[in-house]
CSV table of C-alpha atoms in Angstrom, one decimal:
chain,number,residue,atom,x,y,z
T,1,UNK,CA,5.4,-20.8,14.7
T,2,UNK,CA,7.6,-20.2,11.9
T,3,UNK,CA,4.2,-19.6,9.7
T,4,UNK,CA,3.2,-17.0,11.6
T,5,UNK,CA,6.7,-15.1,11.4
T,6,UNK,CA,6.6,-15.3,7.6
T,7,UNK,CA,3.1,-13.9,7.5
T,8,UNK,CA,4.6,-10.7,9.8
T,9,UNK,CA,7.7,-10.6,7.6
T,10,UNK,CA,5.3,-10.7,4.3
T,11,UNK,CA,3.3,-7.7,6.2
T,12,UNK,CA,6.2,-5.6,7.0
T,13,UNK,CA,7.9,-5.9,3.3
T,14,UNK,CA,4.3,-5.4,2.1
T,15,UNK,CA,3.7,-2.2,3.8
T,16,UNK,CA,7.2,-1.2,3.1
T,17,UNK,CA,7.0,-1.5,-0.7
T,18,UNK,CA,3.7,-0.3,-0.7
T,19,UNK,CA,4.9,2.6,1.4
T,20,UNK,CA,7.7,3.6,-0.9
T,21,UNK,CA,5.8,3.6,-4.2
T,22,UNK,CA,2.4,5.4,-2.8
T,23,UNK,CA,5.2,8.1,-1.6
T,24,UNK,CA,7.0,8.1,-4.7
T,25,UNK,CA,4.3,8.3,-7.2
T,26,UNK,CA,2.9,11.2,-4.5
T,27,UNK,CA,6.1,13.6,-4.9
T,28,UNK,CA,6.2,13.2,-8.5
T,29,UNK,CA,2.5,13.9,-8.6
T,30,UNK,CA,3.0,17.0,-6.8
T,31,UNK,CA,6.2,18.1,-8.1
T,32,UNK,CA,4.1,18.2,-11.6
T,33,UNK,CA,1.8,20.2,-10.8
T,34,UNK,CA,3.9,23.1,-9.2
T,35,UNK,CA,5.9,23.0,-12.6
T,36,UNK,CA,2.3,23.2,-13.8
T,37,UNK,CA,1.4,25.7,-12.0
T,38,UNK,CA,4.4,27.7,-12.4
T,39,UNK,CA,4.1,27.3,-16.2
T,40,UNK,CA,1.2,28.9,-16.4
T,41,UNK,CA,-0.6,30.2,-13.4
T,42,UNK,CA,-4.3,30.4,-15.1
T,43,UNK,CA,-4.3,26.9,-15.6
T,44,UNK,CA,-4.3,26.5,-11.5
T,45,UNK,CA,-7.4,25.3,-11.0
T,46,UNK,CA,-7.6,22.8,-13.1
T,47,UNK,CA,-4.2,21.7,-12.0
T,48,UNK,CA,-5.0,21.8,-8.5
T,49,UNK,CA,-8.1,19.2,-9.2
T,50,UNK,CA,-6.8,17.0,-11.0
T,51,UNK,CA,-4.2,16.9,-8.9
T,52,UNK,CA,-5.7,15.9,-5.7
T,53,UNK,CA,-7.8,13.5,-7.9
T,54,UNK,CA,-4.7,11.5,-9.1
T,55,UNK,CA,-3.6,11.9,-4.9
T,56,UNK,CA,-6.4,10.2,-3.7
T,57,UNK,CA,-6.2,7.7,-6.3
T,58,UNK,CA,-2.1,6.9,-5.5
T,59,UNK,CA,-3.6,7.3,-1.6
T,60,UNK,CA,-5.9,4.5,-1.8
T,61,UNK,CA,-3.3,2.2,-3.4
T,62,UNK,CA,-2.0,2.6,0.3
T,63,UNK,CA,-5.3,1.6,1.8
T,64,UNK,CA,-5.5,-1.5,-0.3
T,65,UNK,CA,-1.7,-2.4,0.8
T,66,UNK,CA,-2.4,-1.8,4.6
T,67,UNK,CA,-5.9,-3.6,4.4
T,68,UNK,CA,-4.1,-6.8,2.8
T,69,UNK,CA,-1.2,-6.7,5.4
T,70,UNK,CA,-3.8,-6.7,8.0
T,71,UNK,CA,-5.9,-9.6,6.6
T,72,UNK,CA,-2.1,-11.5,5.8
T,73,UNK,CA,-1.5,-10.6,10.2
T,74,UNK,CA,-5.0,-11.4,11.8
T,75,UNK,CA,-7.4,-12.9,9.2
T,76,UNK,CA,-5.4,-15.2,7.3
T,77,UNK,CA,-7.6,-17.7,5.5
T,78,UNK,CA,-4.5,-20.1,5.6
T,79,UNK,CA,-4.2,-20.6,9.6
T,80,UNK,CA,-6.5,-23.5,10.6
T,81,UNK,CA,-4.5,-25.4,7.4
T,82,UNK,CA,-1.1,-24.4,8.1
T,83,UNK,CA,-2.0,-25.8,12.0
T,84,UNK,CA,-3.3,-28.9,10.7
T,85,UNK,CA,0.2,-29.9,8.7
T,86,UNK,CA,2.0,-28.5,11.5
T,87,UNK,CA,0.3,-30.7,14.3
T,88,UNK,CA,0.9,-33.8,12.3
């Protein structure tokens, strides 16, 4: 049983680390581009696209950390082994 609390211990710290710098990198990502903006307001546009490219880039870091938690919780190739040495 003890396996199984590390894996949802690993998840949490995962998603909370992952969490924290998707955020992070986020804020800063926005807080650019309002100075950018500000700056100079014709460049807008071209601010504003590459902006929300770089925010679905930083977004899908999230995705990948959530998606790995998930396999570490449910799918975990590890299991069947882990039983094995534990039953013995």
């Amino acid at each position: 049983m003890e396996f199984f609390a590390w894996c949802m211990i690993a998840a949490g710290f995962g998603m909370a680390i992952g969490s924290f710098g998707t955020g992070l990198g986020q804020g800063l990502a926005i807080k650019s581009a309002v100075e950018g903006v500000a700056r100079n307001p014709g460049a807008s546009g071209k601010i504003l696209t590459t902006m929300m490219i770089g925010l679905a880039m930083i977004e899908s870091l999230a995705i990948y950390v959530f998606v790995v938690a998930m396999i570490i919780l449910f799918a975990n190739p590890f299991t069947e082994k882990v039983m094995e040495l534990a039953a013995k």
